[in-house]
Amino acid sequence: MQTAAVELFLEKGFDETSVADITERADVTERTFYRHFGDKREVLFDRERTLERATIEAVADTPAGVAPLDAAAHALAAASSRFFVDRLDHARTRQRIIDATPELHERELLKMTSLADALAVALEARGHAPVRARLAADMAIAAFTAAFDRWLSDGTDTELGALVLDTVDELRSVAGESTVRQP
């Protein structure tokens, strides 16, 4: 069903594709479709929040004493390496559809915000102060997003998890160049 939907989104466009079109192509009933997806947008998004759950589990598995940004970065790297293994072509196709549809782009941003929120809560649960946990989560998500874009566009064989860690290092470099000046 997901394959049928993606094919139709590419052929007709997301907005022009109806649930009826998807169910006809997939040879299932609309009832079956709605058992799997809340709406046609969900075809493109991780409804079960698999990446989020894997990231939070990886934070919980981080050894005590690890700095919050390191914990967040390594958790995202580990989770994305598992979640996106052998999925580069699918991820590129999915991203083309999302980029062409403002509503889906907004949905993607909301999913990243939700992931950042869950990551901040997990870091706080490990004893990190709320502000440090929030900053680390937001920074790690910014690095993840940049790494994901790079992974999709580079044509590289580099695993996404490795790109996440490289991008966090780049983030540290950029942050190290900045100073806050007092008036």
PDB file of N, CA and C in Angstrom, residues 1 22 34-35 39 42 51 81 95 99 160 163 175:
ATOM      1  N   MET A   1       0.823  -1.186   0.000  1.00  0.00           N
ATOM      2  CA  MET A   1       0.000   0.000   0.000  1.00  0.00           C
ATOM      3  C   MET A   1       0.872   1.257   0.000  1.00  0.00           C
ATOM      4  N   ILE A  22      -5.244   5.594  -3.978  1.00  0.00           N
ATOM      5  CA  ILE A  22      -4.260   4.701  -3.348  1.00  0.00           C
ATOM      6  C   ILE A  22      -4.840   3.310  -3.150  1.00  0.00           C
ATOM      7  N   TYR A  34      -7.288   2.851   6.250  1.00  0.00           N
ATOM      8  CA  TYR A  34      -7.403   3.604   7.496  1.00  0.00           C
ATOM      9  C   TYR A  34      -7.031   2.776   8.727  1.00  0.00           C
ATOM     10  N   ARG A  35      -6.971   1.471   8.597  1.00  0.00           N
ATOM     11  CA  ARG A  35      -6.443   0.655   9.696  1.00  0.00           C
ATOM     12  C   ARG A  35      -4.934   0.838   9.826  1.00  0.00           C
ATOM     13  N   ASP A  39      -4.258   9.117   7.729  1.00  0.00           N
ATOM     14  CA  ASP A  39      -4.586   9.854   6.511  1.00  0.00           C
ATOM     15  C   ASP A  39      -3.459   9.620   5.519  1.00  0.00           C
ATOM     16  N   GLU A  42       0.288  10.169   6.445  1.00  0.00           N
ATOM     17  CA  GLU A  42       0.966   9.182   7.290  1.00  0.00           C
ATOM     18  C   GLU A  42       1.704   8.115   6.497  1.00  0.00           C
ATOM     19  N   LEU A  51      11.912   5.674  14.824  1.00  0.00           N
ATOM     20  CA  LEU A  51      13.164   6.412  15.001  1.00  0.00           C
ATOM     21  C   LEU A  51      13.204   7.072  16.368  1.00  0.00           C
ATOM     22  N   SER A  81      21.290   4.838  12.111  1.00  0.00           N
ATOM     23  CA  SER A  81      22.013   3.774  11.410  1.00  0.00           C
ATOM     24  C   SER A  81      21.152   2.525  11.291  1.00  0.00           C
ATOM     25  N   GLN A  95      11.685  12.345   0.253  1.00  0.00           N
ATOM     26  CA  GLN A  95      12.052  13.747   0.433  1.00  0.00           C
ATOM     27  C   GLN A  95      11.635  14.595  -0.764  1.00  0.00           C
ATOM     28  N   ASP A  99       9.410  17.804  -0.236  1.00  0.00           N
ATOM     29  CA  ASP A  99       9.893  19.109  -0.687  1.00  0.00           C
ATOM     30  C   ASP A  99       8.922  19.794  -1.652  1.00  0.00           C
ATOM     31  N   LEU A 160      24.506   7.036   7.475  1.00  0.00           N
ATOM     32  CA  LEU A 160      23.900   8.233   8.049  1.00  0.00           C
ATOM     33  C   LEU A 160      24.387   8.493   9.467  1.00  0.00           C
ATOM     34  N   LEU A 163      27.586  10.303   9.440  1.00  0.00           N
ATOM     35  CA  LEU A 163      27.389  11.697   9.027  1.00  0.00           C
ATOM     36  C   LEU A 163      26.821  12.535  10.164  1.00  0.00           C
ATOM     37  N   ALA A 175      30.115  26.576  16.687  1.00  0.00           N
ATOM     38  CA  ALA A 175      29.808  27.170  17.986  1.00  0.00           C
ATOM     39  C   ALA A 175      31.061  27.720  18.648  1.00  0.00           C
TER      40      ALA A 175
END
